[in-house]
Coordinates of C-alpha atoms and ligand atoms in Angstrom, one line a residue:
X1 CA 20.9 9.2 18.6
X2 CA 24.3 7.6 18.6
X3 CA 27.5 9.4 18.1
X4 CA 28.7 9.6 14.7
X5 CA 32.1 7.9 13.8
X6 CA 33.9 8.1 10.4
X7 CA 32.8 5.5 7.9
X8 CA 34.9 4.9 4.9
X9 CA 32.6 3.2 2.3
X10 CA 35.2 2.9 -0.5
X11 CA 36.6 -0.5 1.0
X12 CA 33.2 -2.0 0.9
X13 CA 32.0 -1.1 -2.5
X14 CA 32.0 -3.6 -5.4
X15 CA 34.6 -2.8 -8.0
X16 CA 32.4 -2.9 -11.0
X17 CA 29.3 -0.9 -9.5
X18 CA 28.8 0.9 -12.8
X19 CA 28.6 -2.1 -14.9
X20 CA 26.1 -4.8 -15.6
X21 CA 27.1 -8.5 -15.0
X22 CA 26.0 -10.1 -18.5
X23 CA 27.3 -13.3 -20.0
X24 CA 30.2 -13.6 -17.5
X25 CA 31.6 -10.0 -18.4
X26 CA 31.2 -6.5 -16.9
X27 CA 29.6 -4.2 -19.3
X28 CA 28.4 -0.7 -19.4
X29 CA 24.8 -0.3 -20.1
X30 CA 23.9 0.5 -23.6
X31 CA 22.7 3.9 -22.9
X32 CA 25.6 4.7 -20.5
X33 CA 23.5 6.0 -17.9
X34 CA 23.9 5.5 -14.2
X35 CA 22.0 6.4 -10.9
X36 CA 22.9 7.2 -7.2
X37 CA 22.8 4.7 -4.4
X38 CA 22.5 6.6 -1.0
X39 CA 23.2 5.7 2.6
X40 CA 19.8 6.0 4.1
X41 CA 21.2 7.1 7.4
X42 CA 23.0 10.2 5.9
X43 CA 21.4 10.8 2.5
X44 CA 24.9 10.8 1.0
X45 CA 25.8 9.3 -2.1
X46 CA 27.5 5.9 -1.8
X47 CA 28.3 5.1 -5.4
X48 CA 26.6 5.2 -8.8
X49 CA 25.3 2.0 -10.5
X50 CA 24.5 1.1 -14.1
X51 CA 20.8 2.1 -15.2
X52 CA 19.9 -0.7 -17.6
X53 CA 17.2 -0.1 -20.2
X54 CA 15.1 -2.6 -22.0
X55 CA 17.8 -3.9 -24.4
X56 CA 20.3 -4.4 -21.5
X57 CA 17.7 -6.8 -19.9
X58 CA 17.0 -8.5 -23.3
X59 CA 20.9 -9.0 -23.4
X60 CA 21.0 -10.5 -19.8
X61 CA 18.1 -12.8 -20.8
X62 CA 19.8 -13.9 -23.9
X63 CA 23.0 -14.8 -22.0
X64 CA 20.7 -16.9 -19.5
X65 CA 19.2 -18.7 -22.4
X66 CA 22.6 -19.4 -24.1
X67 CA 24.0 -20.9 -20.9
X68 CA 20.8 -22.8 -20.0
X69 CA 21.4 -26.1 -21.8
X70 CA 25.1 -26.4 -20.7
X71 CA 24.1 -25.5 -17.1
X72 CA 21.3 -28.1 -17.0
X73 CA 23.7 -30.7 -18.3
X74 CA 26.4 -29.8 -15.7
X75 CA 26.6 -32.7 -13.3
X76 CA 24.6 -31.9 -10.1
X77 CA 27.6 -32.6 -8.1
X78 CA 29.7 -29.7 -9.9
X79 CA 26.7 -27.5 -9.4
X80 CA 26.6 -28.5 -5.8
X81 CA 30.4 -27.8 -5.3
X82 CA 30.2 -24.4 -6.7
X83 CA 27.3 -23.4 -4.4
X84 CA 29.4 -24.9 -1.5
X85 CA 32.5 -22.8 -2.5
X86 CA 30.2 -19.7 -2.6
X87 CA 29.1 -20.5 0.8
X88 CA 32.6 -20.6 2.1
X89 CA 33.7 -17.4 0.2
X90 CA 30.6 -15.5 1.5
X91 CA 31.3 -16.6 5.1
X92 CA 35.0 -15.6 4.4
X93 CA 34.0 -12.1 3.5
X94 CA 31.3 -11.8 6.0
X95 CA 32.6 -8.4 7.4
X96 CA 32.7 -6.7 3.8
X97 CA 29.4 -7.8 2.9
X98 CA 27.8 -6.8 6.1
X99 CA 29.2 -3.3 6.0
X100 CA 27.9 -2.9 2.5
X101 CA 24.5 -4.2 3.5
X102 CA 24.5 -1.5 6.5
X103 CA 25.7 1.4 4.2
X104 CA 23.1 0.8 1.5
X105 CA 20.2 -0.5 3.6
X106 CA 20.6 1.0 7.0
X107 CA 20.2 -1.9 9.3
X108 CA 22.6 -2.2 12.3
X109 CA 25.9 -3.9 11.6
X110 CA 25.2 -7.0 14.0
X111 CA 21.9 -7.5 12.0
X112 CA 23.7 -7.2 8.7
X113 CA 26.2 -9.9 9.8
X114 CA 23.3 -11.9 10.6
X115 CA 21.8 -11.5 7.3
X116 CA 25.2 -12.6 5.6
X117 CA 25.1 -15.8 7.7
X118 CA 21.3 -16.3 6.6
X119 CA 22.0 -15.6 3.1
X120 CA 25.1 -18.0 3.0
X121 CA 23.0 -20.7 4.7
X122 CA 20.9 -20.8 1.4
X123 CA 24.0 -21.4 -0.7
X124 CA 25.1 -24.4 1.8
X125 CA 21.5 -25.8 2.0
X126 CA 20.9 -25.9 -1.8
X127 CA 24.5 -27.2 -2.4
X128 CA 23.2 -30.1 -0.1
X129 CA 19.8 -30.3 -2.1
X130 CA 21.4 -30.2 -5.5
X131 CA 22.3 -33.9 -5.3
X132 CA 19.2 -35.1 -3.9
X133 CA 16.5 -34.5 -6.5
X134 CA 14.8 -37.8 -6.3
X135 CA 12.3 -39.0 -9.0
X136 CA 10.3 -42.4 -8.7
X137 CA 9.5 -45.5 -10.8
X138 CA 6.5 -47.5 -10.2
X139 CA 4.4 -49.9 -11.9
X140 CA 1.2 -48.7 -13.7
X141 CA -1.9 -50.3 -11.8
X142 CA -3.3 -51.1 -15.2
X143 CA -0.4 -53.6 -16.0
X144 CA 0.5 -51.4 -19.2
X145 CA 3.9 -50.3 -18.1
X146 CA 5.9 -48.4 -15.6
X147 CA 5.4 -44.9 -14.6
X148 CA 8.7 -42.9 -14.5
X149 CA 8.8 -39.4 -12.7
X150 CA 11.7 -37.3 -13.1
X151 CA 12.4 -33.4 -12.6
X152 CA 13.8 -31.1 -15.0
X153 CA 15.2 -27.5 -14.6
X154 CA 12.3 -25.1 -15.6
X155 CA 14.7 -23.1 -17.6
X156 CA 15.8 -19.3 -17.6
X157 CA 14.5 -17.4 -14.5
X158 CA 13.8 -13.9 -13.8
X159 CA 14.4 -13.0 -10.0
X160 CA 13.3 -9.8 -8.6
X161 CA 14.2 -8.9 -5.2
X162 CA 13.5 -6.2 -2.5
X163 CA 15.7 -3.9 -0.6
X164 CA 14.9 -5.0 2.9
X165 CA 17.5 -8.2 2.8
X166 CA 19.6 -7.4 -0.3
X167 CA 21.8 -10.4 0.1
X168 CA 19.5 -13.0 1.5
X169 CA 16.7 -12.4 -0.7
X170 CA 19.2 -12.8 -3.6
X171 CA 20.7 -16.3 -2.5
X172 CA 17.2 -17.4 -1.4
X173 CA 16.5 -17.4 -5.2
X174 CA 19.8 -17.9 -6.8
X175 CA 20.9 -21.0 -4.8
X176 CA 17.8 -23.2 -5.6
X177 CA 17.7 -22.0 -9.4
X178 CA 21.4 -22.9 -9.7
X179 CA 21.1 -26.2 -7.7
X180 CA 18.1 -27.2 -10.1
X181 CA 20.1 -26.2 -13.1
X182 CA 18.5 -23.2 -14.1
X183 CA 20.2 -19.9 -15.4
X184 CA 19.0 -16.6 -14.2
X185 CA 18.6 -12.8 -14.5
X186 CA 18.8 -11.0 -11.0
X187 CA 16.9 -7.5 -10.9
X188 CA 17.9 -6.0 -7.5
X189 CA 15.9 -3.2 -5.9
X190 CA 17.1 0.1 -7.0
X191 CA 17.7 1.2 -3.4
X192 CA 20.3 -1.7 -2.6
X193 CA 21.9 -2.8 -5.9
X194 CA 25.5 -2.8 -4.4
X195 CA 25.3 -6.0 -2.4
X196 CA 24.0 -7.9 -5.5
X197 CA 27.0 -6.7 -7.5
X198 CA 29.4 -7.6 -4.7
X199 CA 28.0 -10.9 -4.7
X200 CA 28.2 -11.4 -8.6
X201 CA 31.8 -10.4 -8.3
X202 CA 32.2 -13.2 -6.0
X203 CA 30.5 -15.8 -8.3
X204 CA 32.6 -14.5 -11.0
X205 CA 35.8 -15.2 -9.0
X206 CA 34.8 -18.6 -8.3
X207 CA 34.5 -19.4 -12.0
X208 CA 30.8 -19.6 -12.5
X209 CA 30.1 -20.2 -16.2
X210 CA 29.3 -17.2 -18.2
X211 CA 25.6 -16.5 -18.3
X212 CA 24.6 -18.7 -15.5
X213 CA 24.0 -15.6 -13.3
X214 CA 23.3 -12.3 -14.7
X215 CA 22.7 -9.1 -12.7
X216 CA 20.8 -6.1 -14.3
X217 CA 20.4 -2.8 -12.2
X218 CA 17.9 -0.4 -13.3
X219 CA 15.5 2.4 -12.2
X220 CA 13.0 1.2 -14.7
X221 CA 11.9 -2.1 -13.3
X222 CA 8.5 -2.0 -14.9
X223 CA 9.9 -1.7 -18.5
X224 CA 12.9 -3.8 -18.1
X225 CA 11.4 -6.6 -16.3
X226 CA 7.9 -6.1 -18.3
X227 CA 9.7 -6.9 -21.4
X228 CA 11.4 -10.2 -20.0
X229 CA 8.1 -11.3 -18.6
X230 CA 6.6 -10.9 -22.0
X231 CA 9.7 -12.8 -23.7
X232 CA 8.8 -16.4 -24.3
X233 CA 12.3 -17.7 -23.7
X234 CA 11.8 -16.7 -20.0
X235 CA 10.3 -19.7 -18.2
X236 CA 9.9 -18.5 -14.5
X237 CA 9.5 -15.5 -12.6
X238 CA 10.3 -15.4 -8.7
X239 CA 9.4 -12.1 -7.0
X240 CA 9.7 -11.0 -3.4
X241 CA 8.1 -7.4 -2.7
X242 CA 4.7 -5.7 -2.0
X243 CA 1.5 -7.4 -2.7
X244 CA 0.5 -4.6 -5.1
X245 CA 3.5 -5.2 -7.4
X246 CA 2.9 -8.9 -7.0
X247 CA -0.5 -8.8 -8.3
X248 CA 0.5 -6.7 -11.2
X249 CA 3.4 -9.1 -12.1
X250 CA 1.1 -12.1 -11.8
X251 CA -1.4 -10.4 -14.3
X252 CA 1.3 -9.8 -16.7
X253 CA 2.8 -13.5 -16.2
X254 CA -0.6 -14.8 -17.1
X255 CA -0.2 -14.0 -20.6
X256 CA 2.5 -16.2 -21.1
X257 CA 1.3 -18.8 -18.6
X258 CA 4.6 -18.2 -16.7
X259 CA 5.6 -20.4 -13.7
X260 CA 5.7 -17.8 -10.7
X261 CA 6.8 -17.8 -7.1
X262 CA 5.6 -14.9 -5.1
X263 CA 6.7 -13.8 -1.7
X264 CA 4.4 -10.9 -0.9
X265 CA 3.3 -8.8 2.0
X266 CA 2.3 -9.7 5.6
X267 CA 0.2 -8.5 8.4
X268 CA 1.6 -10.9 11.1
X269 CA -0.2 -11.3 14.3
X270 CA 1.7 -12.1 17.6
X271 CA -0.5 -13.7 20.1
X272 CA 0.4 -13.6 23.7
X273 CA -1.9 -16.0 25.9
X274 CA -2.5 -15.7 29.5
X275 CA -0.3 -18.7 30.2
X276 CA 2.6 -17.5 28.3
X277 CA 6.2 -17.2 29.6
X278 CA 5.9 -13.4 29.4
X279 CA 9.7 -12.7 29.6
X280 CA 10.2 -15.0 26.6
X281 CA 7.1 -13.2 24.8
X282 CA 8.7 -9.9 25.4
X283 CA 12.0 -11.1 24.0
X284 CA 10.2 -12.6 20.9
X285 CA 8.3 -9.5 20.5
X286 CA 11.4 -7.3 20.4
X287 CA 12.8 -9.6 17.7
X288 CA 9.8 -10.1 15.8
X289 CA 9.0 -6.3 15.8
X290 CA 12.3 -4.4 15.9
X291 CA 14.7 -6.6 13.7
X292 CA 15.3 -4.9 10.4
X293 CA 13.9 -1.6 11.8
X294 CA 10.6 -3.3 11.4
X295 CA 11.1 -3.5 7.8
X296 CA 10.4 -7.2 7.2
X297 CA 7.3 -9.1 5.6
X298 CA 7.6 -11.3 8.6
X299 CA 7.6 -8.4 11.2
X300 CA 4.9 -8.9 13.7
X301 CA 2.4 -6.2 12.9
X302 CA -0.3 -6.8 15.4
X303 CA 0.1 -7.7 19.0
X304 CA -2.9 -9.4 20.3
X305 CA -2.5 -9.8 24.1
X306 CA -4.8 -11.6 26.5
X307 CA -6.3 -8.8 28.6
X308 CA -4.9 -10.3 32.0
X309 CA -1.4 -9.7 30.7
X310 CA -1.7 -7.0 28.3
X311 CA -0.7 -4.3 30.9
X312 CA 2.5 -6.0 31.9
X313 CA 3.4 -6.9 28.4
X314 CA 2.9 -3.3 27.3
X315 CA 5.1 -2.0 30.4
X316 CA 7.8 -4.6 29.5
X317 CA 8.2 -3.8 25.9
X318 CA 7.9 -0.1 26.7
X319 CA 10.9 -0.4 29.0
X320 CA 12.9 -2.4 26.4
X321 CA 11.9 0.0 23.6
X322 CA 12.9 3.1 25.6
X323 CA 16.4 1.8 25.8
X324 CA 17.0 1.1 22.1
X325 CA 19.6 3.4 20.6
X326 CA 18.8 5.0 17.2
X327 CA 21.5 5.8 14.8
X328 CA 23.8 4.9 12.0
X329 CA 24.0 1.2 11.5
X330 CA 27.8 1.2 11.6
X331 CA 28.0 2.8 14.9
X332 CA 28.5 1.0 18.2
X333 CA 25.5 -0.3 20.1
X334 CA 22.8 1.0 17.6
X335 CA 19.7 -1.2 17.5
X336 CA 17.5 1.0 15.2
X337 CA 18.8 2.3 11.8
X338 CA 17.0 4.6 9.5
X339 CA 14.0 3.8 7.4
X340 CA 15.0 3.1 3.8
X341 CA 13.7 6.5 2.6
X342 CA 11.5 9.6 3.3
X343 CA 8.3 8.4 1.9
X344 CA 8.7 5.3 4.1
X345 CA 9.1 7.4 7.1
X346 CA 5.9 9.5 6.0
X347 CA 4.0 6.4 5.6
X348 CA 4.9 5.0 9.3
X349 CA 4.1 8.5 10.7
X350 CA 0.8 8.6 9.0
X351 CA -0.2 5.1 10.5
X352 CA 0.8 6.1 13.8
X353 CA -1.0 9.5 13.6
X354 CA -4.0 7.5 12.5
X355 CA -4.0 5.1 15.4
X356 CA -3.5 8.0 17.9
X357 CA -6.2 10.0 16.4
X358 CA -8.7 7.0 17.0
X359 CA -7.6 6.8 20.4
X360 CA -4.5 4.6 20.8
X361 CA -2.2 5.4 23.7
X362 CA 1.4 6.2 23.0
X363 CA 3.6 4.3 25.5
X364 CA 7.0 5.0 23.7
X365 CA 8.1 7.0 20.6
X366 CA 5.4 8.1 18.3
X367 CA 7.4 10.3 16.2
X368 CA 10.1 10.9 13.6
X369 CA 13.8 11.2 15.0
X370 CA 15.5 14.3 13.6
X371 CA 18.5 13.8 11.4
X372 CA 19.6 13.7 7.8
X373 CA 18.4 10.0 7.5
X374 CA 14.9 8.9 7.5
X375 CA 14.8 7.9 11.3
X376 CA 11.6 7.0 13.3
X377 CA 11.5 6.5 17.0
X378 CA 11.0 3.0 18.1
X379 CA 7.3 3.2 19.1
X380 CA 4.9 1.3 21.4
X381 CA 1.1 2.0 21.1
X382 CA -1.6 0.6 23.5
X383 CA -5.3 0.1 23.3
X384 CA -5.0 0.3 19.5
X385 CA -8.7 0.7 18.2
X386 CA -10.0 -2.1 15.9
X387 CA -10.6 0.4 12.9
X388 CA -6.8 1.8 12.9
X389 CA -5.3 1.6 9.7
X390 CA -2.1 -0.2 11.0
X391 CA -4.2 -3.1 11.9
X392 CA -5.2 -3.7 8.3
X393 CA -1.9 -2.5 6.5
X394 CA 1.7 -3.4 6.7
X395 CA 3.5 -1.0 9.0
X396 CA 7.2 -1.6 7.8
X397 CA 8.5 0.3 10.4
X398 CA 9.4 0.2 14.3
X399 CA 6.0 0.2 15.7
X400 CA 4.6 -2.1 18.1
X401 CA 0.8 -2.0 18.4
X402 CA -1.1 -3.7 21.2
X403 CA -4.7 -4.9 21.1
X404 CA -6.2 -6.8 24.1
X405 CA -8.4 -9.9 23.7
X406 CA -10.4 -11.9 26.1
X407 CA -10.7 -15.7 24.6
X408 CA -8.8 -17.9 22.4
X409 CA -11.6 -17.9 19.7
X410 CA -11.7 -14.1 19.6
X411 CA -7.7 -14.0 19.4
X412 CA -7.8 -16.5 16.5
X413 CA -10.6 -14.6 14.7
X414 CA -8.6 -11.3 15.0
X415 CA -5.4 -13.1 13.8
X416 CA -7.1 -14.3 10.7
X417 CA -9.1 -11.1 9.9
X418 CA -6.7 -9.9 7.2
X419 CA -6.1 -10.7 3.6
X420 CA -2.6 -11.6 4.4
X421 CA -1.4 -15.0 5.7
X422 CA 2.5 -15.2 5.9
X423 CA 3.5 -15.6 9.3
X424 CA 1.8 -15.6 12.8
X425 CA 3.5 -15.9 16.3
X426 CA 2.1 -17.2 19.4
X427 CA 3.2 -17.7 23.0
X428 CA 1.5 -20.2 25.3
X429 CA 2.7 -22.9 27.5
X430 CA -0.4 -25.0 26.7
X431 CA 0.5 -27.8 24.3
X432 CA -3.0 -28.6 23.2
X433 CA -3.5 -24.9 22.6
X434 CA -0.3 -24.7 20.6
X435 CA -1.6 -27.6 18.3
X436 CA -5.1 -25.9 18.0
X437 CA -3.2 -22.7 16.9
X438 CA -1.0 -24.5 14.2
X439 CA -4.3 -25.8 12.7
X440 CA -6.5 -22.5 13.0
X441 CA -4.0 -19.7 12.2
X442 CA -4.3 -19.1 8.3
X443 CA -0.6 -18.5 7.8
X444 CA 2.1 -20.4 5.7
X445 CA 4.4 -20.3 8.8
X446 CA 3.9 -20.1 12.6
X447 CA 6.4 -19.2 15.2
X448 CA 5.2 -21.0 18.6
X449 CA 7.1 -19.5 21.4
X450 CA 9.6 -18.0 19.0
X451 CA 10.0 -14.6 17.3
X452 CA 12.0 -15.6 14.4
X453 CA 11.0 -18.3 11.8
X454 CA 13.5 -17.8 9.1
X455 CA 15.5 -20.7 8.5
X456 CA 17.2 -22.0 5.3
X457 CA 16.2 -25.5 5.9
X458 CA 12.3 -24.8 6.3
X459 CA 9.8 -23.8 3.7
X460 CA 9.3 -20.1 3.8
X461 CA 6.0 -18.7 2.3
X462 CA 2.4 -17.4 2.7
X463 CA -1.2 -18.2 2.1
X464 CA -4.0 -15.8 1.1
X465 CA -2.6 -12.8 -0.4
X466 CA 0.9 -13.2 1.0
X467 CA 2.0 -15.4 -2.0
X468 CA 2.5 -18.3 -3.9
X469 CA 5.1 -20.9 -3.5
X470 CA 7.8 -21.8 -1.0
X471 CA 11.5 -20.8 -0.5
X472 CA 14.1 -22.9 1.4
X473 CA 13.5 -26.2 2.8
X474 CA 13.0 -29.5 0.8
X475 CA 10.3 -27.7 -1.2
X476 CA 12.6 -24.7 -2.3
X477 CA 14.2 -26.5 -5.3
X478 CA 11.1 -27.7 -6.7
X479 CA 10.0 -24.0 -7.4
X480 CA 12.9 -24.3 -10.1
X481 CA 12.1 -27.8 -11.3
X482 CA 9.3 -29.2 -13.6
X483 CA 7.9 -32.5 -13.2
X484 CA 8.2 -35.0 -16.2
X485 CA 6.3 -38.3 -16.4
X486 CA 7.0 -41.0 -18.8
X487 CA 5.1 -44.2 -19.3
X488 CA 7.3 -46.9 -20.3
X489 CA 5.6 -49.6 -22.0
X490 CA 6.1 -53.2 -21.0
Ligands
ADP501 P1 8.8 -2.1 -1.8 O1 7.5 -1.7 -1.5 O2 9.5 -3.1 -0.7 O3 9.9 -1.4 -2.3 P2 8.2 -3.2 -4.4 O4 7.3 -4.4 -4.5 O5 7.8 -1.8 -4.9 O6 8.6 -3.4 -2.9 O7 9.7 -3.7 -5.1 C1 10.1 -5.0 -5.0 C2 11.2 -5.2 -6.1 O8 10.1 -5.1 -7.3 C3 12.0 -4.1 -6.5 O9 13.2 -4.8 -7.0 C4 11.4 -3.3 -7.5 O10 12.4 -2.6 -8.4 C5 10.6 -4.2 -8.3 N1 9.5 -3.7 -8.9 C6 8.7 -2.7 -8.5 N2 7.7 -2.3 -9.6 C7 7.8 -3.3 -10.5 C8 7.2 -3.8 -11.8 N3 6.2 -3.1 -12.2 N4 7.7 -4.6 -12.5 C9 8.9 -5.3 -12.1 N5 9.6 -5.2 -10.8 C10 9.0 -4.2 -10.2

């Protein structure tokens, strides 16, 4: 554990934490209730935030509906410049946002700074995309007239975000929605609502028109969001979170045939072939596994390593992991912060215990770290048996599980043997093999000789039960646009 230093949270907190951001104003929730947000590294209360009920949620949607026509008609250049101003303002306030992210979510400060930059990048990217929504015009082959294809904003959106990237998951949805001309209600995760409130304050200061972005914090997401999903005025749901909740929301959205985007769970394979640059693979493994304390849907979950290099790989990552400092994310030199809460720690520990009981070898860590927060020792497990739960389930913690393979076909079969399909990673110096992997790995994204794929300029998303739709890239804005075709008679 790191040494503890004084951490004054007050200067990082949003000014209006106990209020909801609705229709351009800061209002107390109808019932007057609030709930506590805690620092997961200490268990101490950071602030209280407004606990919205169904009526508050509905008021936020009404504000988004009222603002929808005006915002859709606002010239794309104006929307673009607002997003660009938000990018500049966020970068200027990087340190404050980073501190707040670390305080409420737990990730090390250096990673929180990285998240601010990543989050800001969506604002810049979609500022650039806002003015490039092209349609097309072409003669109808039957000679009856001309086909005109244009794109219209889908309308008011509900955006539901998780706690693991409190800022980036919000801007990854807000930026394309605003660029497309849509208004939104954001429902941040109850563990990390403060960052969203601080971002709403930034947008408010920049003069975003009232009702374009509304933020509703609540401990009752099923009721508040359920009511909005059933409301015919809502036109789009974008969700990032667990597959279990995503499935439920999809079923609910089916009643109103609501447009949806779903970024759900992952079970990423990380393949290391016998011809890989092993140093690069170890470096990539550390990033793909331990970034965000392993709490990312893109986190590598299964390390499939060719038998001829598995021993060397395990030894190298074991040495790197033993040197990682666990502690409060604001402390100097900390690489591993706390897990988000105690249930999360129990879940990770149960997965490790299951694998060990089946015969896995503990090469590093393997147990909770004492402390007031939900710390778990960064862990490396070797020879993980095929029937271990952690090869099937998302670990969402700092546990690196190694399985040896003998042939490329076997590696690909193992990699694809999951209902998830978000991302895969592969290290090889063989170009032809690299191309075979791109084709055969059943994932929406692949990191070839890299452990990080996240990039505002690229389409992020999964296949199979990892989700529907893409965020970022040229594709991202189309999640918030509907295609309109007109036949113009000759
Ligand atoms: P995690 O397991 O990462 O916490 P969840 O899927 O539980 O992921 O949560 C992601 C987001 O979905 C959070 O904002 C949470 O409040 C919200 N959420 C959870 N359950 C529901 C639900 N039934 N309806 C709407 N939102 C929900």
